[in-house]
Coordinates of C-alpha atoms in Angstrom, one line a residue:
Chain A
M460 CA 25.6 4.0 28.4
K461 CA 29.2 4.9 29.0
E462 CA 31.3 6.8 26.4
K463 CA 34.1 4.9 24.7
D464 CA 37.6 5.6 23.3
S465 CA 37.1 3.7 20.2
I466 CA 34.4 1.8 18.4
H467 CA 34.1 -0.5 15.4
V468 CA 30.7 -1.0 13.7
F469 CA 29.1 -2.6 10.7
A470 CA 26.2 -1.2 8.7
P471 CA 24.5 -3.5 6.1
A472 CA 23.9 -3.0 2.5
T473 CA 20.2 -2.5 1.6
S474 CA 17.9 -3.1 -1.3
A475 CA 15.4 -0.2 -1.9
N476 CA 11.9 -0.4 -3.4
F477 CA 11.2 -4.1 -2.8
I478 CA 10.1 -4.2 -6.5
C479 CA 6.7 -2.5 -6.2
G480 CA 7.4 0.0 -3.4
Y481 CA 9.2 2.8 -5.2
D482 CA 10.7 5.3 -2.8
I483 CA 8.8 3.9 0.2
L484 CA 10.1 0.4 0.9
G485 CA 13.6 -0.9 1.7
L486 CA 15.2 -3.9 3.3
A487 CA 18.5 -4.8 4.9
L488 CA 20.8 -7.6 3.8
E489 CA 23.0 -9.9 5.9
E490 CA 25.9 -9.1 3.5
P491 CA 27.6 -7.1 2.1
G492 CA 28.0 -3.9 4.1
D493 CA 30.5 -1.2 5.4
E494 CA 32.6 -1.0 8.5
V495 CA 33.6 2.2 10.3
K496 CA 36.1 2.4 13.1
L497 CA 36.3 5.6 15.2
T498 CA 39.1 6.5 17.6
R499 CA 39.2 9.5 19.9
V500 CA 42.3 11.7 19.6
N501 CA 43.4 14.7 21.4
T502 CA 43.3 17.2 18.5
P503 CA 39.7 18.6 18.1
G504 CA 38.1 18.0 14.8
V505 CA 36.9 15.1 12.6
V506 CA 39.5 13.5 10.3
I507 CA 39.4 10.7 7.9
K508 CA 42.5 8.6 8.5
K509 CA 41.9 5.8 6.1
I510 CA 39.5 4.5 3.5
T511 CA 39.9 1.0 2.2
G512 CA 37.9 -0.9 -0.5
D513 CA 36.7 2.2 -2.4
E514 CA 39.3 2.1 -5.2
G515 CA 40.1 5.7 -4.5
L516 CA 36.5 6.9 -5.4
L517 CA 35.5 8.5 -2.2
P518 CA 36.5 12.0 -1.0
T519 CA 38.9 11.9 2.0
D520 CA 38.0 15.5 3.0
S521 CA 35.8 14.9 6.1
K522 CA 33.4 17.7 5.1
K523 CA 32.8 16.2 1.7
N524 CA 32.6 12.6 2.7
T525 CA 29.2 11.5 4.0
V526 CA 30.7 9.6 7.0
G527 CA 32.7 12.6 8.1
A528 CA 30.0 15.2 7.4
C529 CA 27.3 13.2 9.3
I530 CA 29.6 12.7 12.3
E531 CA 30.3 16.5 12.3
M532 CA 26.5 17.1 12.2
V533 CA 25.9 14.9 15.3
L534 CA 28.8 16.5 17.2
R535 CA 27.4 20.0 16.4
H536 CA 23.9 18.9 17.4
L537 CA 25.2 17.6 20.7
N538 CA 27.5 20.6 21.3
R539 CA 30.5 18.2 21.3
E540 CA 32.6 19.9 18.6
D541 CA 35.5 20.0 21.0
L542 CA 36.1 16.3 20.4
G543 CA 38.8 14.8 18.2
I544 CA 37.7 11.8 16.1
E545 CA 39.7 9.8 13.6
I546 CA 37.7 7.8 11.1
E547 CA 38.6 4.6 9.3
L548 CA 36.1 3.5 6.7
N549 CA 36.3 0.0 5.2
K550 CA 34.0 -0.3 2.2
K551 CA 33.1 -3.9 1.9
M552 CA 30.6 -3.4 -0.9
P553 CA 30.6 -2.0 -4.4
I554 CA 29.9 1.8 -5.0
G555 CA 27.1 2.9 -7.3
S556 CA 25.6 -0.6 -7.3
G557 CA 22.0 0.0 -6.2
L558 CA 22.7 -1.6 -2.8
G559 CA 22.8 1.6 -0.8
S560 CA 26.5 2.0 -0.7
S561 CA 26.4 5.6 0.5
A562 CA 23.7 4.7 3.0
A563 CA 25.7 2.0 4.5
S564 CA 28.7 4.3 5.0
T565 CA 26.4 7.1 6.4
I566 CA 24.7 4.7 8.8
A567 CA 28.0 3.1 9.9
G568 CA 29.4 6.6 10.7
L569 CA 26.2 7.8 12.5
F570 CA 25.8 4.6 14.5
A571 CA 29.5 4.6 15.4
I572 CA 29.6 8.2 16.7
N573 CA 26.4 7.6 18.7
Q574 CA 27.9 4.4 20.2
L575 CA 31.1 6.2 21.0
L576 CA 29.3 8.9 22.9
G577 CA 27.3 6.4 24.9
E578 CA 24.0 6.4 22.8
P579 CA 22.8 9.9 23.5
L580 CA 20.3 9.5 20.6
T581 CA 17.9 6.7 19.7
R582 CA 18.2 4.9 16.3
Q583 CA 15.1 6.7 15.1
E584 CA 16.7 10.1 16.1
L585 CA 19.7 9.4 13.9
L586 CA 17.5 9.2 10.8
P587 CA 17.2 12.9 10.1
F588 CA 21.0 13.1 10.1
A589 CA 21.1 10.2 7.7
L590 CA 18.8 11.9 5.3
K591 CA 21.1 14.9 5.2
G592 CA 24.0 12.6 4.5
E593 CA 22.2 11.0 1.6
E594 CA 21.4 14.4 0.2
L595 CA 25.2 15.2 0.3
A596 CA 26.1 11.9 -1.3
C597 CA 23.3 11.5 -3.9
G598 CA 21.8 15.0 -4.3
Y599 CA 18.5 13.7 -2.9
G600 CA 17.6 12.9 0.7
H601 CA 15.8 9.6 0.5
A602 CA 15.4 7.2 3.4
D603 CA 14.7 3.9 1.7
N604 CA 18.3 2.8 2.1
V605 CA 19.3 4.5 5.3
A606 CA 16.3 3.4 7.3
P607 CA 16.7 -0.4 6.8
S608 CA 20.5 -0.1 7.2
L609 CA 20.0 1.5 10.5
L610 CA 16.9 -0.3 11.8
G611 CA 17.2 -3.6 10.0
G612 CA 14.4 -5.7 8.5
I613 CA 11.9 -4.3 6.0
T614 CA 11.1 -0.7 6.5
L615 CA 8.3 1.5 5.2
I616 CA 8.9 5.2 4.7
K617 CA 5.3 6.2 5.4
S618 CA 6.0 9.9 4.9
Y619 CA 8.9 12.4 4.7
H620 CA 7.2 15.5 6.2
P621 CA 7.2 14.6 9.0
L622 CA 9.6 11.6 8.6
E623 CA 7.8 8.5 9.7
V624 CA 9.4 5.1 9.4
I625 CA 7.7 1.8 10.2
N626 CA 9.3 -1.6 10.7
L627 CA 7.3 -4.2 8.8
P628 CA 7.3 -7.9 9.8
T629 CA 9.9 -10.0 8.1
P630 CA 8.7 -13.4 7.0
K631 CA 11.1 -16.0 8.4
E632 CA 12.1 -17.7 5.2
L633 CA 12.3 -14.6 3.0
C634 CA 15.7 -14.4 1.3
C635 CA 17.1 -12.7 -1.7
S636 CA 19.6 -13.2 -4.4
I637 CA 21.4 -10.1 -5.5
I638 CA 23.5 -9.6 -8.6
F639 CA 25.6 -6.6 -9.3
P640 CA 26.5 -6.6 -13.0
H641 CA 29.7 -4.6 -13.6
V642 CA 28.1 -1.7 -15.4
E643 CA 27.6 1.8 -14.2
V644 CA 24.1 3.4 -13.6
P645 CA 24.4 6.5 -11.4
T646 CA 21.4 7.1 -9.1
R647 CA 20.9 10.6 -10.5
A648 CA 20.7 9.3 -14.1
A649 CA 18.4 6.5 -13.1
R650 CA 16.1 9.0 -11.5
Q651 CA 16.3 11.4 -14.4
I652 CA 15.0 9.0 -17.0
L653 CA 11.8 8.4 -15.0
R654 CA 8.7 10.2 -16.2
T655 CA 7.4 12.8 -13.8
Q656 CA 3.8 12.1 -14.8
I657 CA 2.2 8.6 -14.7
E658 CA -1.1 7.3 -15.7
L659 CA -3.6 7.2 -12.8
K660 CA -4.7 3.7 -13.8
N661 CA -1.1 2.4 -13.6
A662 CA -0.7 4.1 -10.2
V663 CA -3.9 2.3 -9.0
H664 CA -2.4 -1.0 -10.2
Q665 CA 0.8 -0.3 -8.4
W666 CA -0.9 0.6 -5.1
G667 CA -2.9 -2.6 -5.4
N668 CA 0.4 -4.4 -5.4
I669 CA 1.8 -2.4 -2.6
A670 CA -1.2 -3.1 -0.4
G671 CA -1.0 -6.8 -1.4
L672 CA 2.7 -6.9 -0.5
I673 CA 2.2 -5.3 2.9
S674 CA -0.7 -7.7 3.6
G675 CA 1.5 -10.6 2.5
L676 CA 4.2 -9.6 4.9
F677 CA 1.8 -9.4 7.9
L678 CA 0.1 -12.7 6.9
E679 CA 3.5 -14.4 6.0
D680 CA 1.7 -15.4 2.8
Y681 CA 4.5 -16.1 0.2
G682 CA 1.9 -16.6 -2.6
L683 CA 0.4 -13.2 -2.0
I684 CA 3.9 -11.6 -1.6
S685 CA 4.9 -13.2 -4.9
R686 CA 1.8 -12.0 -6.8
S687 CA 2.4 -8.5 -5.5
L688 CA 6.1 -8.3 -6.5
E689 CA 5.5 -6.6 -9.8
D690 CA 6.4 -3.1 -11.0
K691 CA 4.9 -1.9 -14.3
L692 CA 5.8 1.8 -13.6
I693 CA 9.5 2.1 -13.0
E694 CA 11.0 -1.2 -14.2
P695 CA 10.1 -0.9 -17.8
I696 CA 12.0 2.4 -18.0
R697 CA 15.0 1.7 -15.7
S698 CA 15.6 -1.9 -16.9
I699 CA 16.7 -0.5 -20.3
L700 CA 19.9 0.6 -18.5
I701 CA 20.6 -3.0 -17.2
P702 CA 22.2 -5.5 -19.6
E703 CA 20.4 -8.9 -19.8
F704 CA 17.6 -7.8 -17.5
D705 CA 14.8 -9.6 -19.2
Q706 CA 16.9 -12.8 -19.6
M707 CA 17.9 -12.7 -15.9
K708 CA 14.2 -12.2 -14.9
E709 CA 13.2 -15.2 -17.0
I710 CA 15.9 -17.4 -15.4
A711 CA 15.0 -16.3 -11.9
K712 CA 11.3 -16.8 -12.4
E713 CA 11.9 -20.3 -14.0
L714 CA 14.0 -21.3 -11.0
G715 CA 11.1 -20.3 -8.7
A716 CA 11.8 -16.7 -7.5
L717 CA 8.9 -15.1 -5.8
G718 CA 9.7 -11.9 -7.7
F719 CA 12.5 -10.3 -9.6
G720 CA 13.3 -6.7 -10.2
I721 CA 15.8 -3.8 -9.9
S722 CA 17.5 -3.2 -6.6
G723 CA 17.1 0.5 -5.8
S724 CA 18.0 2.5 -8.9
G725 CA 20.2 -0.4 -10.2
P726 CA 22.2 -1.8 -11.9
S727 CA 21.9 -4.5 -9.2
V728 CA 19.0 -6.8 -9.6
V729 CA 17.2 -8.7 -6.9
A730 CA 15.3 -12.0 -6.8
F731 CA 13.3 -12.7 -3.7
T732 CA 13.0 -16.3 -2.7
K733 CA 11.5 -18.6 0.0
G734 CA 14.6 -20.1 1.6
L735 CA 18.4 -19.4 1.3
D736 CA 19.1 -22.4 -0.8
K737 CA 16.8 -21.2 -3.5
A738 CA 18.5 -17.7 -3.4
K739 CA 22.0 -19.4 -3.8
E740 CA 20.8 -21.4 -6.7
I741 CA 19.5 -18.3 -8.5
T742 CA 22.6 -16.2 -7.7
E743 CA 24.7 -19.0 -9.2
A744 CA 22.6 -19.3 -12.3
L745 CA 22.4 -15.5 -12.9
Q746 CA 26.1 -15.0 -12.5
L747 CA 26.8 -17.9 -14.9
H748 CA 24.5 -16.3 -17.4
L749 CA 26.3 -13.0 -17.2
K750 CA 29.6 -14.7 -17.5
H751 CA 28.5 -16.3 -20.8
K752 CA 27.7 -12.8 -22.0
Q753 CA 31.2 -11.6 -20.9
I754 CA 29.7 -9.4 -18.1
G755 CA 31.5 -9.6 -14.7
S756 CA 29.3 -9.5 -11.6
N757 CA 29.2 -9.7 -7.8
G758 CA 26.6 -12.1 -6.4
Y759 CA 25.1 -12.2 -2.9
S760 CA 22.6 -14.6 -1.4
S761 CA 21.2 -13.3 1.8
R762 CA 18.5 -13.6 4.4
I763 CA 16.8 -10.3 5.5
N764 CA 19.0 -8.7 8.2
T765 CA 16.6 -8.0 11.0
H766 CA 19.0 -6.1 13.4
G767 CA 20.5 -3.4 11.2
A768 CA 23.8 -1.7 12.2
I769 CA 25.7 -3.4 14.9
V770 CA 28.8 -3.0 17.0
I771 CA 31.6 -5.4 16.0
K772 CA 34.0 -4.4 18.8
Chain B
M1162 CA -27.3 -27.2 1.2
K1163 CA -30.9 -27.8 0.1
E1164 CA -32.6 -25.6 -2.5
K1165 CA -35.4 -23.3 -1.2
D1166 CA -38.7 -22.0 -2.5
S1167 CA -38.1 -18.5 -1.3
I1168 CA -35.4 -16.4 0.3
H1169 CA -35.1 -13.0 1.8
V1170 CA -31.6 -11.4 2.1
F1171 CA -29.9 -8.2 3.1
A1172 CA -26.7 -6.7 1.5
P1173 CA -25.0 -3.8 3.2
A1174 CA -24.1 -0.4 1.9
T1175 CA -20.4 0.2 1.5
S1176 CA -17.9 3.0 1.4
A1177 CA -15.2 2.7 -1.2
N1178 CA -11.7 4.0 -1.2
F1179 CA -11.2 4.3 2.5
I1180 CA -9.9 7.9 1.8
C1181 CA -6.4 7.0 0.5
G1182 CA -7.1 3.7 -1.3
Y1183 CA -8.7 4.9 -4.5
D1184 CA -10.2 2.0 -6.5
I1185 CA -8.6 -0.7 -4.3
L1186 CA -10.1 -0.4 -0.8
G1187 CA -13.7 -0.6 0.4
L1188 CA -15.6 -1.5 3.6
A1189 CA -19.0 -2.6 4.6
L1190 CA -21.4 -0.7 6.8
E1191 CA -23.9 -2.0 9.4
E1192 CA -26.5 0.2 7.9
P1193 CA -28.0 1.2 5.5
G1194 CA -28.4 -1.6 2.8
D1195 CA -30.8 -3.3 0.4
E1196 CA -33.1 -6.2 0.7
V1197 CA -34.0 -8.7 -1.9
K1198 CA -36.7 -11.4 -1.7
L1199 CA -36.9 -14.1 -4.3
T1200 CA -39.8 -16.5 -4.8
R1201 CA -39.9 -19.5 -7.2
V1202 CA -42.8 -19.5 -9.6
N1203 CA -43.8 -22.1 -12.2
T1204 CA -43.4 -19.9 -15.3
P1205 CA -39.8 -19.9 -16.4
G1206 CA -38.0 -16.6 -16.5
V1207 CA -36.8 -13.9 -14.2
V1208 CA -39.4 -11.2 -13.4
I1209 CA -39.2 -8.1 -11.2
K1210 CA -42.4 -8.1 -9.3
K1211 CA -41.9 -5.1 -7.1
I1212 CA -39.3 -2.4 -6.3
T1213 CA -39.8 -0.2 -3.2
G1214 CA -37.8 2.7 -1.9
D1215 CA -36.3 3.7 -5.3
E1216 CA -38.7 6.6 -6.0
G1217 CA -39.3 5.1 -9.4
L1218 CA -35.6 5.5 -10.5
L1219 CA -34.7 1.9 -11.3
P1220 CA -35.6 0.0 -14.4
T1221 CA -38.2 -2.8 -13.8
D1222 CA -37.2 -4.6 -17.0
S1223 CA -35.3 -7.6 -15.5
K1224 CA -32.6 -7.5 -18.2
K1225 CA -31.9 -3.8 -17.6
N1226 CA -32.0 -4.0 -13.8
T1227 CA -28.7 -5.1 -12.2
V1228 CA -30.5 -7.5 -9.8
G1229 CA -32.4 -9.2 -12.5
A1230 CA -29.5 -9.2 -15.0
C1231 CA -27.2 -10.7 -12.4
I1232 CA -29.7 -13.4 -11.4
E1233 CA -30.1 -14.3 -15.1
M1234 CA -26.3 -14.6 -15.5
V1235 CA -26.0 -17.0 -12.6
L1236 CA -28.9 -19.1 -13.9
R1237 CA -27.3 -19.3 -17.3
H1238 CA -23.9 -20.2 -15.8
L1239 CA -25.6 -23.0 -13.8
N1240 CA -27.8 -24.2 -16.7
R1241 CA -30.9 -23.4 -14.7
E1242 CA -32.6 -21.1 -17.2
D1243 CA -35.7 -23.3 -16.8
L1244 CA -36.4 -21.8 -13.4
G1245 CA -39.1 -19.1 -12.8
I1246 CA -38.0 -16.4 -10.3
E1247 CA -39.9 -13.4 -9.0
I1248 CA -37.9 -10.6 -7.5
E1249 CA -38.8 -8.0 -4.9
L1250 CA -36.2 -5.3 -4.3
N1251 CA -36.5 -3.1 -1.3
K1252 CA -34.0 -0.3 -1.6
K1253 CA -33.3 0.9 1.9
M1254 CA -30.7 3.4 1.0
P1255 CA -30.3 6.4 -1.3
I1256 CA -29.4 5.9 -4.9
G1257 CA -26.4 7.9 -6.3
S1258 CA -25.0 8.5 -2.9
G1259 CA -21.5 7.2 -3.0
L1260 CA -22.5 4.3 -0.7
G1261 CA -22.5 1.6 -3.2
S1262 CA -26.2 1.6 -3.9
S1263 CA -26.1 -0.4 -7.1
A1264 CA -23.5 -2.8 -5.5
A1265 CA -25.8 -3.5 -2.6
S1266 CA -28.7 -4.4 -5.0
T1267 CA -26.4 -6.5 -7.1
I1268 CA -25.0 -8.4 -4.2
A1269 CA -28.4 -8.9 -2.6
G1270 CA -29.6 -10.4 -5.9
L1271 CA -26.6 -12.6 -6.4
F1272 CA -26.4 -13.7 -2.8
A1273 CA -30.2 -14.5 -2.8
I1274 CA -30.2 -16.6 -5.9
N1275 CA -27.1 -18.5 -4.7
Q1276 CA -28.9 -19.2 -1.4
L1277 CA -32.1 -20.2 -3.1
L1278 CA -30.2 -22.8 -5.1
G1279 CA -28.5 -24.2 -2.1
E1280 CA -25.2 -22.4 -2.4
P1281 CA -23.7 -24.0 -5.6
L1282 CA -21.2 -21.2 -5.7
T1283 CA -18.9 -19.7 -3.0
R1284 CA -19.0 -16.0 -2.1
Q1285 CA -15.7 -15.5 -3.9
E1286 CA -17.2 -17.2 -7.0
L1287 CA -20.0 -14.7 -7.1
L1288 CA -17.7 -11.8 -7.5
P1289 CA -17.1 -12.0 -11.3
F1290 CA -20.9 -11.8 -11.7
A1291 CA -21.1 -8.8 -9.4
L1292 CA -18.4 -7.0 -11.5
K1293 CA -20.6 -7.5 -14.6
G1294 CA -23.6 -6.2 -12.7
E1295 CA -21.6 -3.1 -11.8
E1296 CA -20.6 -2.6 -15.4
L1297 CA -24.3 -2.7 -16.3
A1298 CA -25.3 -0.2 -13.6
C1299 CA -22.3 2.2 -13.7
G1300 CA -20.6 1.6 -17.1
Y1301 CA -17.5 0.5 -15.2
G1302 CA -16.9 -2.9 -13.6
H1303 CA -15.3 -1.9 -10.3
A1304 CA -15.2 -4.2 -7.2
D1305 CA -14.5 -1.8 -4.4
N1306 CA -18.2 -1.7 -3.4
V1307 CA -19.4 -5.2 -4.4
A1308 CA -16.5 -7.0 -2.6
P1309 CA -17.1 -5.6 0.8
S1310 CA -20.9 -5.8 0.4
L1311 CA -20.6 -9.5 -0.3
L1312 CA -17.7 -10.5 1.9
G1313 CA -18.0 -7.9 4.8
G1314 CA -15.2 -6.1 6.6
I1315 CA -12.5 -4.1 4.8
T1316 CA -11.5 -5.5 1.5
L1317 CA -8.5 -5.0 -0.8
I1318 CA -8.9 -5.4 -4.5
K1319 CA -5.3 -6.5 -5.1
S1320 CA -5.8 -6.8 -8.8
Y1321 CA -8.5 -7.1 -11.4
H1322 CA -6.8 -9.4 -14.0
P1323 CA -7.0 -11.9 -12.4
L1324 CA -9.5 -10.7 -9.8
E1325 CA -8.0 -11.0 -6.4
V1326 CA -9.8 -9.8 -3.3
I1327 CA -8.2 -9.9 0.2
N1328 CA -10.1 -9.5 3.5
L1329 CA -8.1 -7.1 5.7
P1330 CA -8.4 -7.1 9.5
T1331 CA -11.0 -4.9 11.0
P1332 CA -9.8 -3.0 14.1
K1333 CA -12.5 -3.6 16.7
E1334 CA -13.4 0.0 17.6
L1335 CA -13.2 1.4 14.0
C1336 CA -16.5 3.1 13.2
C1337 CA -17.6 5.6 10.7
S1338 CA -19.9 8.5 10.4
I1339 CA -21.5 8.9 7.0
I1340 CA -23.3 12.0 5.7
F1341 CA -25.2 11.9 2.4
P1342 CA -25.9 15.6 1.5
H1343 CA -28.9 15.9 -0.8
V1344 CA -27.0 16.9 -4.0
E1345 CA -26.4 14.7 -7.0
V1346 CA -23.0 13.6 -8.2
P1347 CA -23.3 10.7 -10.7
T1348 CA -20.3 8.3 -10.5
R1349 CA -19.6 8.7 -14.2
A1350 CA -19.2 12.5 -13.8
A1351 CA -17.1 12.1 -10.7
R1352 CA -14.8 9.8 -12.6
Q1353 CA -14.7 12.0 -15.6
I1354 CA -13.4 15.0 -13.8
L1355 CA -10.3 13.1 -12.6
R1356 CA -7.1 13.6 -14.4
T1357 CA -5.8 10.6 -16.2
Q1358 CA -2.2 11.6 -15.5
I1359 CA -0.8 12.2 -12.1
E1360 CA 2.6 13.4 -10.7
L1361 CA 4.8 10.5 -9.8
K1362 CA 5.8 12.3 -6.5
N1363 CA 2.1 12.5 -5.5
A1364 CA 1.6 8.9 -6.3
V1365 CA 4.6 8.0 -4.1
H1366 CA 3.0 10.0 -1.3
Q1367 CA -0.3 8.2 -1.8
W1368 CA 1.2 4.7 -1.7
G1369 CA 3.1 5.7 1.4
N1370 CA -0.3 6.4 3.0
I1371 CA -1.8 3.2 1.6
A1372 CA 1.1 1.1 3.0
G1373 CA 0.7 3.0 6.3
L1374 CA -3.0 2.3 6.4
I1375 CA -2.7 -1.4 5.7
S1376 CA 0.0 -1.7 8.4
G1377 CA -2.2 0.3 10.8
L1378 CA -5.1 -2.2 10.2
F1379 CA -2.9 -5.2 10.9
L1380 CA -1.3 -3.5 13.9
E1381 CA -4.6 -2.1 15.2
D1382 CA -2.7 1.2 15.5
Y1383 CA -5.3 3.9 15.4
G1384 CA -2.6 6.6 15.4
L1385 CA -1.0 5.2 12.3
I1386 CA -4.4 4.7 10.6
S1387 CA -5.2 8.3 11.3
R1388 CA -1.9 9.6 9.9
S1389 CA -2.5 7.5 6.8
L1390 CA -6.1 8.7 6.1
E1391 CA -5.2 11.5 3.7
D1392 CA -5.8 11.8 0.0
K1393 CA -4.0 14.5 -2.0
L1394 CA -4.8 13.1 -5.4
I1395 CA -8.5 12.6 -5.8
E1396 CA -10.1 14.6 -3.0
P1397 CA -8.9 18.0 -4.1
I1398 CA -10.6 17.5 -7.4
R1399 CA -13.8 15.6 -6.4
S1400 CA -14.5 17.6 -3.3
I1401 CA -15.3 20.6 -5.5
L1402 CA -18.6 18.8 -6.3
I1403 CA -19.5 18.5 -2.6
P1404 CA -21.1 21.5 -0.8
E1405 CA -19.5 22.4 2.5
F1406 CA -16.8 19.7 2.1
D1407 CA -13.9 21.7 3.7
Q1408 CA -16.1 23.0 6.6
M1409 CA -17.4 19.4 7.3
K1410 CA -13.8 18.2 7.3
E1411 CA -12.8 20.8 9.8
I1412 CA -15.7 20.0 12.1
A1413 CA -15.0 16.3 11.9
K1414 CA -11.3 16.7 12.6
E1415 CA -12.0 19.1 15.5
L1416 CA -14.3 16.6 17.1
G1417 CA -11.5 14.0 16.8
A1418 CA -12.1 12.0 13.6
L1419 CA -9.3 9.7 12.6
G1420 CA -9.8 10.9 9.1
F1421 CA -12.3 12.5 6.8
G1422 CA -12.9 12.2 3.1
I1423 CA -15.2 11.3 0.3
S1424 CA -17.1 8.0 0.3
G1425 CA -16.6 6.4 -3.1
S1426 CA -17.2 9.0 -5.7
G1427 CA -19.4 11.1 -3.4
P1428 CA -21.4 13.1 -2.6
S1429 CA -21.5 11.2 0.7
V1430 CA -18.6 12.0 3.0
V1431 CA -17.2 9.7 5.7
A1432 CA -15.4 10.3 9.0
F1433 CA -13.6 7.4 10.6
T1434 CA -13.6 7.3 14.3
K1435 CA -12.5 5.2 17.2
G1436 CA -15.7 4.1 18.8
L1437 CA -19.4 4.4 17.9
D1438 CA -20.2 7.3 20.3
K1439 CA -17.6 9.5 18.5
A1440 CA -19.2 8.6 15.1
K1441 CA -22.6 9.5 16.4
E1442 CA -21.4 12.8 17.8
I1443 CA -19.8 13.7 14.4
T1444 CA -22.8 12.6 12.4
E1445 CA -25.0 14.9 14.5
A1446 CA -22.7 17.8 14.2
L1447 CA -22.3 17.5 10.4
Q1448 CA -26.0 17.1 9.8
L1449 CA -26.6 20.2 12.0
H1450 CA -24.1 22.2 10.0
L1451 CA -25.7 21.2 6.7
K1452 CA -29.1 22.1 8.1
H1453 CA -27.9 25.6 8.9
K1454 CA -26.8 25.9 5.3
Q1455 CA -30.3 24.7 4.1
I1456 CA -28.9 21.4 2.8
G1457 CA -30.8 18.2 3.6
S1458 CA -28.9 15.1 4.4
N1459 CA -29.0 11.5 5.6
G1460 CA -26.7 10.6 8.4
Y1461 CA -25.5 7.1 9.5
S1462 CA -23.2 6.1 12.3
S1463 CA -22.0 2.6 11.9
R1464 CA -19.5 0.0 13.0
I1465 CA -17.7 -1.9 10.2
N1466 CA -20.0 -4.8 9.1
T1467 CA -17.8 -7.8 9.3
H1468 CA -20.2 -10.4 7.9
G1469 CA -21.4 -8.9 4.6
A1470 CA -24.6 -10.1 2.9
I1471 CA -26.9 -12.2 5.1
V1472 CA -30.1 -14.2 5.0
I1473 CA -32.9 -12.5 6.8
K1474 CA -35.4 -15.3 6.4

């Protein structure tokens, strides 16, 4: 493909873990997500020209910002450090929400520079750069958000060394309702409260669910998916940090959610549904419940995004 | 179906765990296995008439033998305790081998009585009785041997409460080489040496492999299956009890095994292969290696048995 002078891309928000698949599963949403616009300029170097929608939270120093740092990594890798690139990042999603905010920015940046340069790398080849970006942003290079944001659909991180990512089938009617309650739970803190040791028998229960979920996705068996969406290991600990978690779970289950749990490390929660109407119904009910408790929230009802990052213009 | 006066059935040996799926996966072999013959007699009660091939190891008291006890359970459940049943058990496989010896006997008994009575129960409905039989025989009611012996193929025990067993797809060319070295490792001991606590990060690695294996089975992707057949949790501990384990693993891998590990709780080991010829080659090489080390062994090369227990006559 030909190189371009400017590019404008979108990378979707993601929900990691898929309830029972801690650190190995993730999926891409139709909305929200981040936009990155790159423009070639004559002066060599990568510069962040503008960030919108971040409420002043993100570093504008290109080396400290995951978008800038990742673009620099790719340029270095391709021996193209002579280029001048101006970045505009439009964050169209909340930061620190458990929806892969840093991952969406990272992927938007990586996908954009690769498109600008005429696709010298495949999507899979961009992944190692994304891992380094996540390490910069979160202090831990996990792939369960960047992989689905880049590739779309439901992704399995089969292993990290070597990095192997597998696209799982997406059942056609699988949708989700996502609620981001306006409380802060930094990823680092959410990881730190986890126990480093777990009971073998609980691990066995969990991998039964994981195996059931993967089978359910391949068989497009919503009953099996539903019976597998259970997390007795991480949820009991992390949910303590999320206000109204148990009540929201009860509401979602009563309304017919296939499963309910924490999105990534929270505080967002996710209900999986069969059909978008059901997702919308649950989103509305959960937001109303939080409102009664004087807790603000963002709500999203989304199909699974099967294409990942895309060029807008 | 009509009731019968006598029946003769076969239930296959099984290999539990499938390397990375501790306590949730199992698969049925074409050989070896156990045979049970039931004959109606006029005197009410269940009597063991003959056991062959067990070297005098199994109890002949019907209430203490898993075959007799399971048949009595089914008769009680169906209110048919008035019946007189004579049992002949022909053990055509080693006991305490890690090939589901007790499970094969249990399933042969259950399948036989159900056939004799004209199939009042489905195969799935026989499973809870089989779990009780395993509890009697091993002190622990696990399903990863009885499920594949009964149902055939590769089975996933998705959960125990409630019991949910799923038949996974069997890739056509998947075969295995099984070696039973003549040393004794009782299931109870093999379970007891396991740690009850494991590292969360190791558990995550393991469920990445499980998810990869399940995906590989659905995709019939032998490469992915091979990369997923790894167990860093149980094998390092249990393999200590198995002579020449590391050497056998090296030989099997060098000959092109997809994966190598412990069958159930051992001491049998299993190498998975693409194709039966490869399995035969590995079986021969491993038995030869053990012979050089003055260790006797049984060797089996088998396709995956996709039908489970069957009526012989």
